[in-house]
Coordinates of C-alpha atoms in Angstrom, one line a residue:
M1 CA 129.8 85.9 65.9
S2 CA 132.7 87.0 68.4
Q3 CA 131.5 88.0 71.4
D4 CA 132.5 91.3 71.0
Q5 CA 129.7 91.4 67.8
N6 CA 127.3 89.7 70.3
Q7 CA 127.2 92.2 72.8
D8 CA 126.5 95.5 70.0
Q9 CA 123.4 93.8 68.7
K10 CA 119.9 94.9 69.4
F11 CA 117.2 92.6 69.6
D12 CA 116.1 92.8 65.9
G13 CA 119.6 92.0 64.5
Q14 CA 120.9 95.1 63.5
P15 CA 123.9 96.7 65.5
D16 CA 124.0 100.0 67.4
P17 CA 127.2 100.4 69.0
G18 CA 125.9 104.3 69.6
R19 CA 123.5 103.5 72.0
R20 CA 126.2 100.5 73.9
K21 CA 128.5 103.0 74.0
F22 CA 126.1 105.8 75.0
L23 CA 125.0 103.2 78.0
N24 CA 128.2 102.5 79.2
T25 CA 129.4 106.7 78.9
A26 CA 125.9 107.1 80.9
A27 CA 127.1 104.9 83.4
F28 CA 130.3 105.8 84.0
A29 CA 128.7 109.7 84.2
G30 CA 126.3 108.2 87.2
L31 CA 128.8 107.0 89.4
A32 CA 130.9 110.2 89.2
G33 CA 127.6 111.7 90.7
A34 CA 126.1 113.5 87.5
G35 CA 123.5 111.4 87.6
L36 CA 122.2 108.1 85.8
S37 CA 118.9 109.1 85.3
V38 CA 120.5 112.0 83.0
G39 CA 122.5 109.8 80.8
L40 CA 119.2 107.5 81.1
S41 CA 116.9 110.3 79.3
A42 CA 118.9 110.9 76.5
C43 CA 119.8 107.6 75.6
K44 CA 117.6 107.5 71.9
Q45 CA 119.3 107.0 68.8
E46 CA 118.5 110.0 67.0
Q47 CA 120.4 109.3 63.2
A48 CA 117.8 107.7 60.5
P49 CA 118.3 104.1 60.0
A50 CA 119.7 102.7 57.3
A51 CA 117.7 101.3 54.5
A52 CA 117.1 97.2 54.6
P53 CA 119.0 95.9 51.8
A54 CA 117.0 94.5 48.7
G55 CA 114.8 91.0 49.7
A56 CA 115.6 92.0 53.7
A57 CA 112.6 91.3 55.8
P58 CA 111.2 94.3 57.4
A59 CA 112.8 95.5 60.1
D60 CA 110.0 95.1 62.6
A61 CA 109.6 91.1 61.2
A62 CA 109.8 88.5 64.3
P63 CA 112.9 86.6 64.1
A64 CA 112.2 83.2 63.0
H65 CA 113.0 81.6 66.8
V66 CA 109.9 83.4 67.9
G67 CA 107.6 80.3 67.0
K68 CA 109.2 78.0 69.6
Y69 CA 108.7 80.3 72.5
E70 CA 104.8 81.3 71.7
V71 CA 101.8 79.3 73.3
A72 CA 99.3 78.1 70.9
P73 CA 95.4 79.0 71.5
G74 CA 94.1 76.8 74.1
Q75 CA 97.6 75.7 75.1
L76 CA 99.1 76.0 78.6
D77 CA 102.1 77.4 79.4
T78 CA 105.4 75.7 81.3
Y79 CA 106.2 77.7 84.0
Y80 CA 104.2 79.9 86.5
S81 CA 106.4 83.2 87.3
F82 CA 105.2 84.5 90.6
S83 CA 106.2 88.0 90.7
S84 CA 106.1 91.1 93.1
G85 CA 104.7 94.0 92.0
G86 CA 106.8 96.5 94.0
H87 CA 104.4 99.8 95.0
S88 CA 101.8 98.5 93.8
G89 CA 101.6 96.3 96.7
D90 CA 100.5 93.3 94.7
V91 CA 102.0 90.1 93.9
R92 CA 101.4 89.3 90.0
I93 CA 101.3 85.7 88.3
Y94 CA 102.4 85.2 84.4
G95 CA 102.7 82.0 82.3
L96 CA 106.0 81.4 80.9
P97 CA 107.1 81.2 78.1
S98 CA 104.0 83.2 76.5
G99 CA 104.5 86.1 79.6
R100 CA 100.5 86.7 79.8
Q101 CA 99.7 88.0 82.9
L102 CA 96.7 85.4 84.3
K103 CA 96.5 87.1 87.8
S104 CA 97.1 89.8 90.5
I105 CA 97.3 88.9 93.5
P106 CA 96.3 91.7 96.5
V107 CA 98.0 91.9 99.2
F108 CA 98.8 94.9 100.7
N109 CA 97.2 96.9 98.2
M110 CA 93.4 97.9 97.9
D111 CA 91.3 95.8 95.3
C112 CA 87.9 96.9 94.6
M113 CA 87.5 93.8 92.0
V114 CA 87.6 91.4 94.3
G115 CA 86.6 93.6 97.5
W116 CA 90.3 93.3 99.1
G117 CA 90.4 95.9 102.2
I118 CA 86.6 96.4 101.5
T119 CA 85.6 92.9 103.3
N120 CA 85.5 92.0 106.7
E121 CA 87.4 88.9 105.6
S122 CA 90.0 90.8 104.2
K123 CA 90.3 93.7 106.6
A124 CA 91.0 91.0 109.1
I125 CA 94.0 90.1 107.2
I126 CA 95.4 93.1 106.8
G127 CA 94.7 95.1 110.2
T128 CA 92.5 97.2 111.6
K129 CA 92.7 101.1 113.3
P130 CA 90.3 101.1 115.9
D131 CA 87.1 102.6 113.8
G132 CA 87.6 99.5 112.0
S133 CA 89.4 101.3 109.1
V134 CA 92.0 99.4 106.9
K135 CA 95.8 100.0 109.2
Y136 CA 97.6 100.7 106.0
K137 CA 96.4 101.4 102.7
T138 CA 99.7 101.3 100.7
G139 CA 102.3 98.5 100.5
D140 CA 105.7 97.9 98.5
T141 CA 106.0 93.8 97.7
H142 CA 109.9 93.4 96.5
H143 CA 111.0 89.8 97.3
V144 CA 108.3 86.6 96.7
H145 CA 109.5 83.0 97.7
P146 CA 107.9 79.6 98.1
S147 CA 107.8 77.2 101.0
Y148 CA 110.0 74.0 99.9
T149 CA 110.1 70.4 100.6
D150 CA 113.4 67.9 100.0
G151 CA 115.5 70.9 98.7
T152 CA 112.6 72.0 95.9
Y153 CA 109.3 73.8 95.8
D154 CA 106.4 72.3 96.8
G155 CA 103.0 74.7 96.1
K156 CA 101.9 75.0 99.4
Y157 CA 102.7 78.5 100.3
L158 CA 104.2 81.6 99.3
W159 CA 105.7 84.8 100.9
V160 CA 106.1 88.5 100.3
N161 CA 107.3 91.5 102.1
D162 CA 106.2 95.0 102.4
K163 CA 109.0 97.1 102.0
I164 CA 106.8 100.6 103.6
H165 CA 105.5 99.1 106.7
G166 CA 107.8 96.1 108.1
R167 CA 104.8 93.2 106.9
L168 CA 105.4 89.7 105.9
A169 CA 103.0 88.4 103.9
R170 CA 101.8 84.5 103.1
V171 CA 99.9 83.4 100.1
R172 CA 98.0 80.5 99.5
L173 CA 99.1 78.6 96.5
D174 CA 95.9 76.5 96.1
T175 CA 93.5 79.3 96.0
M176 CA 96.3 81.9 94.9
E177 CA 95.1 84.2 97.8
C178 CA 97.3 86.1 100.7
D179 CA 95.5 84.9 104.3
K180 CA 98.2 85.4 107.0
I181 CA 100.2 89.4 107.4
T182 CA 102.4 89.6 109.9
E183 CA 103.8 93.3 110.8
L184 CA 107.1 92.7 112.4
P185 CA 108.2 94.7 115.4
N186 CA 111.7 96.8 115.4
V187 CA 111.5 96.6 111.9
Q188 CA 111.7 99.9 109.0
G189 CA 112.8 99.0 105.7
F190 CA 112.0 94.9 105.5
H191 CA 113.4 94.3 102.1
G192 CA 114.4 90.8 101.7
T193 CA 113.3 87.4 103.2
F194 CA 113.7 84.0 102.1
P195 CA 112.1 80.7 103.7
D196 CA 114.5 78.1 105.1
K197 CA 114.4 74.6 103.1
R198 CA 114.7 72.0 106.1
D199 CA 115.7 72.5 109.7
P200 CA 119.1 72.6 110.4
V201 CA 118.6 70.2 113.5
D202 CA 116.1 67.3 112.8
P203 CA 116.7 65.6 109.8
A204 CA 112.9 64.8 110.1
I205 CA 111.7 68.0 109.1
N206 CA 112.5 67.9 105.4
H207 CA 110.3 70.9 104.7
T208 CA 110.0 75.1 105.4
T209 CA 109.3 76.3 109.3
R210 CA 110.6 79.6 109.2
V211 CA 110.7 82.8 106.8
F212 CA 113.9 84.9 107.4
C213 CA 113.8 88.9 107.2
G214 CA 116.2 91.3 106.7
T215 CA 115.9 95.0 107.9
E216 CA 117.5 97.5 105.7
F217 CA 117.4 100.7 107.4
S218 CA 118.9 100.8 110.7
I219 CA 116.6 102.6 113.6
P220 CA 116.7 103.9 117.7
L221 CA 115.9 100.4 119.3
P222 CA 112.8 101.3 120.9
N223 CA 112.2 103.6 118.2
D224 CA 110.1 105.8 120.5
G225 CA 110.9 109.0 120.4
H226 CA 114.3 108.2 122.2
G227 CA 117.6 109.0 120.6
L228 CA 116.8 110.3 117.6
D229 CA 120.3 112.3 116.7
D230 CA 122.1 109.5 118.2
V231 CA 122.8 107.8 115.1
A232 CA 125.8 105.8 115.8
A233 CA 123.4 103.5 118.5
Y234 CA 121.1 103.3 115.2
R235 CA 120.9 99.2 114.5
S236 CA 119.2 96.8 112.1
V237 CA 117.3 93.1 113.1
F238 CA 117.3 89.9 111.8
S239 CA 114.0 88.3 112.0
C240 CA 112.4 84.8 112.2
V241 CA 109.1 84.1 111.8
D242 CA 107.0 80.7 112.6
A243 CA 105.8 79.5 108.5
E244 CA 102.6 78.0 110.2
S245 CA 101.9 80.2 112.7
M246 CA 103.3 83.3 110.9
E247 CA 104.2 84.4 114.7
V248 CA 107.8 86.0 115.1
R249 CA 109.8 83.7 116.9
W250 CA 113.3 85.8 117.6
Q251 CA 115.8 88.8 116.0
V252 CA 118.9 88.9 116.1
L253 CA 120.2 92.7 116.9
I254 CA 123.1 93.6 114.0
D255 CA 125.6 96.2 113.1
G256 CA 124.8 97.2 109.8
N257 CA 121.8 96.6 107.7
C258 CA 120.4 93.7 105.7
D259 CA 119.5 93.8 102.4
L260 CA 118.6 90.6 100.6
V261 CA 118.3 86.7 102.2
A262 CA 119.3 83.4 101.1
S263 CA 118.9 80.4 103.0
S264 CA 121.4 77.1 103.1
Y265 CA 119.8 73.7 101.7
D266 CA 121.1 72.2 104.9
G267 CA 119.1 74.4 107.2
K268 CA 122.1 75.2 109.0
L269 CA 122.6 79.0 108.3
A270 CA 120.9 81.9 106.9
C271 CA 122.3 84.8 105.2
T272 CA 122.0 88.7 103.9
N273 CA 124.3 90.9 102.3
Q274 CA 125.1 94.5 103.8
Y275 CA 125.3 97.4 101.4
N276 CA 126.1 100.3 104.9
V277 CA 128.0 98.1 107.3
E278 CA 128.9 101.9 108.0
M279 CA 125.3 102.6 109.1
G280 CA 125.0 105.9 107.6
V281 CA 122.4 108.0 107.8
H282 CA 123.1 109.7 104.7
Y283 CA 123.8 108.1 100.9
E284 CA 127.5 108.8 100.9
E285 CA 128.5 107.7 104.1
T286 CA 127.0 104.1 103.1
M287 CA 129.3 104.2 100.1
A288 CA 132.2 105.7 102.5
S289 CA 133.5 102.2 103.3
E290 CA 135.2 99.3 100.5
W291 CA 134.4 96.4 102.2
D292 CA 130.7 96.0 103.4
A293 CA 129.6 92.4 103.9
C294 CA 127.6 88.5 103.9
L295 CA 126.0 88.0 107.4
F296 CA 125.7 84.7 108.2
F297 CA 123.4 83.5 111.0
N298 CA 123.9 79.9 112.7
I299 CA 120.5 79.1 113.2
A300 CA 121.2 76.2 115.8
R301 CA 123.0 78.1 118.2
I302 CA 120.3 81.6 117.8
E303 CA 117.7 78.9 118.7
E304 CA 119.9 77.3 121.5
A305 CA 120.5 81.3 122.8
V306 CA 116.8 82.0 122.8
K307 CA 116.0 78.4 124.6
A308 CA 118.5 79.3 127.5
G309 CA 117.4 83.0 128.0
K310 CA 120.2 84.5 126.6
V311 CA 117.5 87.3 125.2
T312 CA 116.4 90.7 125.5
Y313 CA 113.7 92.3 124.7
I314 CA 113.2 96.1 122.9
G315 CA 110.5 98.3 124.1
G316 CA 107.1 96.4 124.3
S317 CA 107.8 93.6 122.1
K318 CA 107.7 90.5 123.4
V319 CA 109.5 89.0 120.4
P320 CA 113.3 87.5 122.3
V321 CA 116.0 89.7 120.7
V322 CA 119.9 87.9 121.0
D323 CA 123.2 89.8 120.3
G324 CA 124.8 89.2 116.8
L325 CA 126.9 91.9 116.9
R326 CA 130.3 91.7 115.7
A327 CA 131.9 92.6 119.4
S328 CA 130.2 89.8 121.1
N329 CA 130.7 87.1 118.2
A330 CA 134.7 87.2 117.9
D331 CA 135.0 83.8 119.0
P332 CA 133.7 81.4 116.1
K333 CA 133.4 78.9 118.6
T334 CA 130.6 80.7 119.8
A335 CA 129.1 82.8 117.4
L336 CA 125.8 83.3 116.6
T337 CA 126.8 85.2 113.4
C338 CA 129.9 85.7 110.9
Y339 CA 130.6 88.5 109.0
V340 CA 132.1 87.6 105.6
P341 CA 134.0 91.2 104.1
I342 CA 133.1 91.7 100.6
P343 CA 133.2 94.6 98.3
K344 CA 131.3 96.8 98.0
N345 CA 127.6 97.7 98.6
P346 CA 126.4 94.6 97.7
H347 CA 123.0 93.9 95.9
G348 CA 121.6 90.5 96.3
V349 CA 122.5 87.1 97.8
N350 CA 121.5 83.7 96.1
I351 CA 122.9 80.1 96.8
S352 CA 123.5 77.4 93.8
P353 CA 121.4 74.6 93.8
D354 CA 124.3 72.4 95.0
G355 CA 124.4 74.2 98.2
K356 CA 127.7 74.7 98.3
Y357 CA 128.2 78.5 96.9
Y358 CA 126.8 82.0 97.9
A359 CA 126.6 84.2 94.8
C360 CA 126.7 88.1 96.4
S361 CA 127.6 90.8 93.8
G362 CA 129.0 94.2 94.6
K363 CA 126.9 97.1 93.4
L364 CA 130.3 99.5 93.4
S365 CA 132.6 96.8 92.5
P366 CA 132.7 94.9 89.0
T367 CA 132.5 91.9 90.4
A368 CA 131.0 88.6 92.1
T369 CA 131.7 87.1 95.4
V370 CA 131.7 83.3 95.6
I371 CA 131.5 82.0 99.7
S372 CA 131.7 78.3 100.2
H373 CA 129.2 77.5 102.5
E374 CA 131.5 74.8 103.9
Q375 CA 134.2 77.1 104.7
V376 CA 131.3 78.9 107.1
L377 CA 130.5 75.9 108.7
K378 CA 134.1 75.6 109.6
W379 CA 134.4 79.5 110.5
F380 CA 132.1 78.8 113.0
D381 CA 133.6 75.4 114.2
G382 CA 136.9 77.4 114.7
G383 CA 138.4 75.8 111.4
V384 CA 138.4 79.0 109.7
K385 CA 140.8 81.4 111.3
E386 CA 139.2 84.8 109.0
A387 CA 135.8 85.4 108.0
R388 CA 137.4 86.3 104.6
E389 CA 139.0 83.1 104.0
C390 CA 135.3 81.6 103.1
V391 CA 135.7 83.2 99.7
V392 CA 136.6 80.3 97.2
A393 CA 136.5 83.3 94.0
E394 CA 135.7 87.1 93.3
P395 CA 135.7 87.4 89.4
E396 CA 135.7 90.2 87.1
I397 CA 131.9 90.1 85.4
G398 CA 131.3 93.8 84.6
L399 CA 129.5 96.6 86.0
G400 CA 126.7 97.2 88.1
P401 CA 126.3 93.4 89.4
L402 CA 122.8 92.9 91.4
H403 CA 121.4 89.7 91.0
T404 CA 122.8 85.8 90.4
G405 CA 120.5 82.6 89.1
F406 CA 122.1 79.4 88.0
D407 CA 121.5 77.1 86.1
N408 CA 122.4 73.1 86.0
K409 CA 125.5 72.9 84.9
G410 CA 127.2 74.8 87.1
N411 CA 127.0 78.5 85.6
A412 CA 126.1 81.9 87.2
Y413 CA 124.0 84.4 85.5
T414 CA 124.0 88.1 87.1
T415 CA 122.2 91.2 86.1
L416 CA 124.6 94.0 85.0
F417 CA 122.7 97.0 85.7
L418 CA 124.8 99.7 84.7
D419 CA 126.2 97.7 81.7
S420 CA 122.6 96.8 80.4
Q421 CA 123.8 93.1 80.6
I422 CA 123.1 89.9 81.8
V423 CA 126.8 87.9 82.3
K424 CA 127.1 84.0 82.6
W425 CA 129.9 82.5 84.4
N426 CA 131.2 79.4 85.4
V427 CA 131.6 78.9 89.2
E428 CA 134.1 76.2 88.7
A429 CA 136.3 78.1 86.7
A430 CA 136.2 81.5 89.0
I431 CA 137.2 79.2 91.5
K432 CA 140.4 78.0 89.6
A433 CA 141.0 81.4 88.4
Y434 CA 140.8 82.8 92.0
Q435 CA 143.2 79.8 93.1
G436 CA 146.2 81.2 90.6
D437 CA 145.3 79.1 87.7
K438 CA 145.7 81.8 84.2
T439 CA 143.7 79.4 81.7
A440 CA 140.8 79.4 83.9
T441 CA 138.1 81.9 82.3
P442 CA 134.8 82.3 84.0
V443 CA 132.9 84.6 82.4
V444 CA 131.1 82.7 79.4
D445 CA 129.1 85.1 77.5
R446 CA 127.5 88.0 77.6
I447 CA 124.1 89.4 76.2
D448 CA 122.8 93.0 76.5
V449 CA 119.1 93.4 77.6
H450 CA 116.9 96.2 77.6
Y451 CA 117.2 98.6 80.0
Q452 CA 119.0 98.5 83.1
P453 CA 118.2 95.2 84.7
G454 CA 117.5 94.7 88.3
H455 CA 116.5 91.1 89.4
G456 CA 117.3 88.2 87.3
F457 CA 116.2 84.9 87.8
T458 CA 116.4 81.3 86.1
S459 CA 113.6 78.7 85.5
M460 CA 114.0 76.5 89.6
G461 CA 117.1 78.0 89.6
E462 CA 116.5 79.0 93.2
T463 CA 115.9 74.6 94.4
K464 CA 118.2 71.9 93.7
E465 CA 115.9 71.7 90.5
A466 CA 117.2 73.9 88.7
D467 CA 116.9 73.2 85.0
G468 CA 118.9 75.8 83.1
K469 CA 115.8 76.4 80.2
Y470 CA 115.3 79.9 81.1
F471 CA 116.4 83.2 82.4
I472 CA 114.2 86.4 82.9
S473 CA 115.9 89.7 83.5
D474 CA 113.2 92.4 85.1
N475 CA 114.9 95.7 83.2
K476 CA 114.2 98.9 85.3
F477 CA 113.7 101.1 82.1
S478 CA 112.1 100.2 78.6
K479 CA 112.6 103.1 77.1
D480 CA 111.3 102.4 73.0
R481 CA 110.8 98.5 73.5
F482 CA 106.5 98.8 73.7
L483 CA 103.6 101.5 72.6
P484 CA 103.8 104.7 74.2
V485 CA 101.8 105.3 76.5
G486 CA 102.5 108.3 78.6
P487 CA 105.2 109.4 81.2
L488 CA 105.2 106.7 83.3
H489 CA 106.5 103.4 81.2
P490 CA 105.9 99.3 81.2
E491 CA 108.7 97.7 81.9
T492 CA 110.7 94.6 80.5
A493 CA 110.9 91.5 81.8
Q494 CA 113.0 89.4 79.1
M495 CA 113.0 86.3 78.4
I496 CA 116.6 84.5 77.8
D497 CA 117.3 80.7 76.5
I498 CA 119.9 79.5 77.9
S499 CA 120.0 75.9 76.9
G500 CA 122.9 76.3 74.9
D501 CA 126.3 77.5 75.4
K502 CA 125.4 80.9 74.0
M503 CA 122.4 83.3 75.6
M504 CA 119.7 84.1 73.3
L505 CA 116.7 87.0 74.1
V506 CA 113.8 85.3 72.6
A507 CA 110.8 87.4 74.3
D508 CA 109.9 90.9 75.5
H509 CA 107.6 91.0 77.9
S510 CA 105.8 93.6 79.1
V511 CA 105.0 94.2 82.8
L512 CA 103.6 96.8 84.9
S513 CA 105.7 99.1 87.4
E514 CA 107.1 97.7 89.3
P515 CA 108.4 94.3 89.9
H516 CA 111.5 93.5 91.9
D517 CA 111.8 90.0 92.0
S518 CA 109.9 86.6 90.4
I519 CA 110.4 83.1 91.0
V520 CA 109.8 80.5 88.5
I521 CA 108.0 77.1 89.0
R522 CA 107.0 74.1 86.7
R523 CA 103.5 73.8 86.4
D524 CA 102.8 70.2 87.9
I525 CA 104.3 71.8 91.3
I526 CA 100.8 73.8 91.3
K527 CA 97.4 72.4 92.3
T528 CA 95.4 74.5 92.5
R529 CA 91.3 74.2 93.8
Q530 CA 88.9 75.9 91.3
V531 CA 86.1 75.7 93.9
Y532 CA 85.8 76.0 97.6
T533 CA 83.3 74.0 99.5
L534 CA 80.1 76.1 101.6
D535 CA 81.8 74.4 105.1
E536 CA 85.1 76.7 104.9
F537 CA 82.8 79.7 105.8
P538 CA 81.8 80.1 109.2
N539 CA 79.4 82.4 108.4
A540 CA 78.2 80.7 105.2
V541 CA 74.9 81.4 103.9
K542 CA 74.0 77.3 103.3
D543 CA 70.3 77.5 101.9
P544 CA 68.9 80.2 100.5
K545 CA 65.6 79.7 102.9
E546 CA 68.5 81.2 105.4
S547 CA 68.1 84.5 103.7
G548 CA 67.0 87.7 105.1
V549 CA 67.4 90.9 107.7
F550 CA 68.0 90.6 110.8
R551 CA 67.6 93.1 113.4
E552 CA 69.9 93.8 116.9
G553 CA 69.2 97.3 117.6
K554 CA 71.0 99.5 115.2
K555 CA 72.9 96.6 113.9
V556 CA 71.8 94.8 111.1
T557 CA 72.8 91.5 109.1
V558 CA 71.6 91.1 105.8
K559 CA 72.0 87.0 104.8
L560 CA 71.8 86.4 101.2
T561 CA 73.0 84.0 98.5
S562 CA 74.0 84.6 94.7
Q563 CA 73.0 81.5 92.3
A564 CA 73.4 82.9 88.6
P565 CA 71.1 85.3 87.6
A566 CA 69.8 86.0 90.9
Y567 CA 70.1 87.3 94.5
S568 CA 68.1 85.4 97.2
L569 CA 66.7 88.6 97.7
R570 CA 65.1 90.4 95.7
E571 CA 65.2 93.5 98.3
F572 CA 66.0 94.3 101.5
R573 CA 65.1 97.5 103.8
V574 CA 67.2 99.2 106.7
K575 CA 66.9 102.7 108.2
K576 CA 68.9 105.3 108.1
G577 CA 72.1 105.2 110.7
D578 CA 71.9 101.4 111.0
E579 CA 75.4 99.2 111.0
V580 CA 74.3 96.8 108.4
T581 CA 76.6 93.6 107.4
I582 CA 75.7 92.2 104.8
I583 CA 76.7 88.5 104.3
L584 CA 76.4 86.9 100.7
T585 CA 77.5 83.3 99.5
N586 CA 78.0 82.3 96.1
H587 CA 76.5 79.0 95.8
D588 CA 77.3 78.1 92.3
K589 CA 79.6 75.4 92.0
I590 CA 80.8 75.6 88.4
E591 CA 84.3 76.7 87.6
D592 CA 84.9 80.1 86.9
L593 CA 81.2 81.4 87.6
T594 CA 82.2 84.1 90.2
H595 CA 80.0 87.3 91.3
G596 CA 80.4 90.5 92.1
F597 CA 78.3 92.1 94.7
A598 CA 78.5 96.4 94.6
I599 CA 76.5 99.0 96.6
P600 CA 76.1 102.6 94.9
K601 CA 77.2 105.5 97.2
H602 CA 78.3 103.2 99.7
D603 CA 81.6 102.4 98.4
I604 CA 81.0 98.4 98.5
N605 CA 81.7 96.4 95.8
F606 CA 83.5 92.8 96.2
A607 CA 83.7 89.2 94.4
V608 CA 82.7 85.8 95.8
S609 CA 84.2 83.1 93.8
P610 CA 82.0 80.0 93.4
Q611 CA 81.0 78.4 97.2
E612 CA 82.6 81.1 98.6
T613 CA 80.9 83.6 101.4
K614 CA 82.4 87.0 102.0
S615 CA 80.8 90.1 104.4
V616 CA 80.9 93.9 104.6
T617 CA 80.0 95.8 106.8
F618 CA 79.1 99.6 106.8
I619 CA 76.8 102.4 107.7
A620 CA 73.7 103.1 105.7
D621 CA 74.1 107.1 106.4
K622 CA 71.8 108.6 103.5
P623 CA 68.0 107.5 102.8
G624 CA 67.1 106.6 99.3
V625 CA 66.7 103.3 96.6
Y626 CA 70.2 101.7 96.1
W627 CA 70.4 98.8 93.6
C628 CA 73.2 96.3 94.7
Y629 CA 74.1 94.6 91.0
C630 CA 76.5 92.0 90.0
T631 CA 79.9 93.5 88.9
H632 CA 81.1 90.4 87.6
F633 CA 80.0 88.7 84.5
C634 CA 77.8 85.6 85.0
H635 CA 75.3 84.6 83.4
A636 CA 73.2 85.9 79.8
L637 CA 71.0 87.6 82.1
H638 CA 74.4 89.1 83.8
L639 CA 72.6 93.0 83.7
E640 CA 69.7 91.5 85.2
M641 CA 71.3 90.4 88.1
R642 CA 70.4 93.1 90.8
S643 CA 68.5 93.9 94.5
R644 CA 67.3 96.8 96.0
M645 CA 68.3 98.2 99.2
I646 CA 65.8 100.8 101.0
V647 CA 67.1 102.7 103.1
E648 CA 64.4 104.3 105.1
A649 CA 65.0 107.8 106.9

């Protein structure tokens, strides 16, 4: 089959040139201002399907190869996939190749199943207002990235951003739970984040110690109500957060904005693609220039400047800010930043597993720009005259290129939003073509996806151990791929086998709206715990004999334990108007034996895993009898597991 024929194949193997043609037509119409959403909404094939030839398999029959990618009952997946949930505010965990969703980790969202945003412990992580209520009830997770040791994932932490409120969260990968959240100062639209992979100076520190964070929306700094209409003075900052303490170490004042973030394998550089060097405030202004930039940060020099006190402070923030503006960094030998010009409105920057190249795709240019890590370092040393000389390739790959993943054979895989394709291209061939080799052919293969891919990522592809097995295409529109569920559709995470010369679409996985990015980790890297220990919780009720009601004025503490199928207190009494704190410790030690605790009419519901302790605080403002009951099935007598809260008038 020719490459062109392959492009016109639907998943079921039947040619569909009409749809293929329409998608491209709609893409161009959207660029012209007619509105991409209008074109996509009309993307529906109305003609009757052709009759299948005699003896052919049914139209809805699965391709013969599908069984190879199934996971049999009782068997485990080969990979974990950690995905942002988008404006759901959570992080999702899937198994691959099955695509089964294993867990949702609440982070910036409220979750009444586990009690995230309800328990005192979770509120302390999320942050509260003076009245004790949660500071923010919304979040928008976009990018998830784990910690590194020796250039590969170490299974310790994962970080995820909140674009709405400028927060960075950390998830412990042994328990798959969020343990810290930091709100960044001077930031709006915190989009891209990436941990470093080692220290830029000390070779003994070969693991993640910093997390870099980009700011997408420029604002007046400080944003205190002054200079609201002086848009030329709006600025963004690039932030560095300590991986352990989660304190903000420093920020860099920059021209333009930040989109996504990447970090080098030697720890020397971090970078962000910029799609708004114009610093426009209206969308047409952000597209005025044919050139945007990939902005590089010299980490060692920035930290030297901070140590030397060459910093300012913005508003009431105590975070030191160094000057990364173009005008202040014209001399490469002293510069903290390097602005590499690239076309146009790029969305995404990714580093190759060998650490040599950054791929940065121009959303409004049909190109992927390849930037040499070595050349950027030479620029900082004064050995390269113009920053643009750091570009070593710029192949034309298709319409609407966004994110790039890598295999272990020197190939890159880029999502083409407007073409609804994944394009496979060879990095070295692209470099040869850029150098004038007419025989070099960068593009190796293309495959249609369904529909409009956003983020894409390969198995272990953001580590030095990229294995070249799978590419996952997170597509923004599913349309007709699944059973209809109403106006709000699921999205598709399509799994593509990239182990051979030709890409092969092997599975459609449905995902709830709206994942933005994911990473795929071998299961042997992740070492989870199944049971807590009582000593981890300072307020643990270690013995059922410690249970009881303890009053100090109007403040009442109720201590109890759970052990299937009973709570240690059959009932407890409080008075109307009391501030009640309930502390519950699960004394079961058996893996997977979780209990719940809910109080009707008081908006209380949470879960405690084996040996875990959680607490809630509320006002008992309604006299009466309220049955507290276990919400998480735990025993044959689960329905009988309850206690009475008696509120006296």
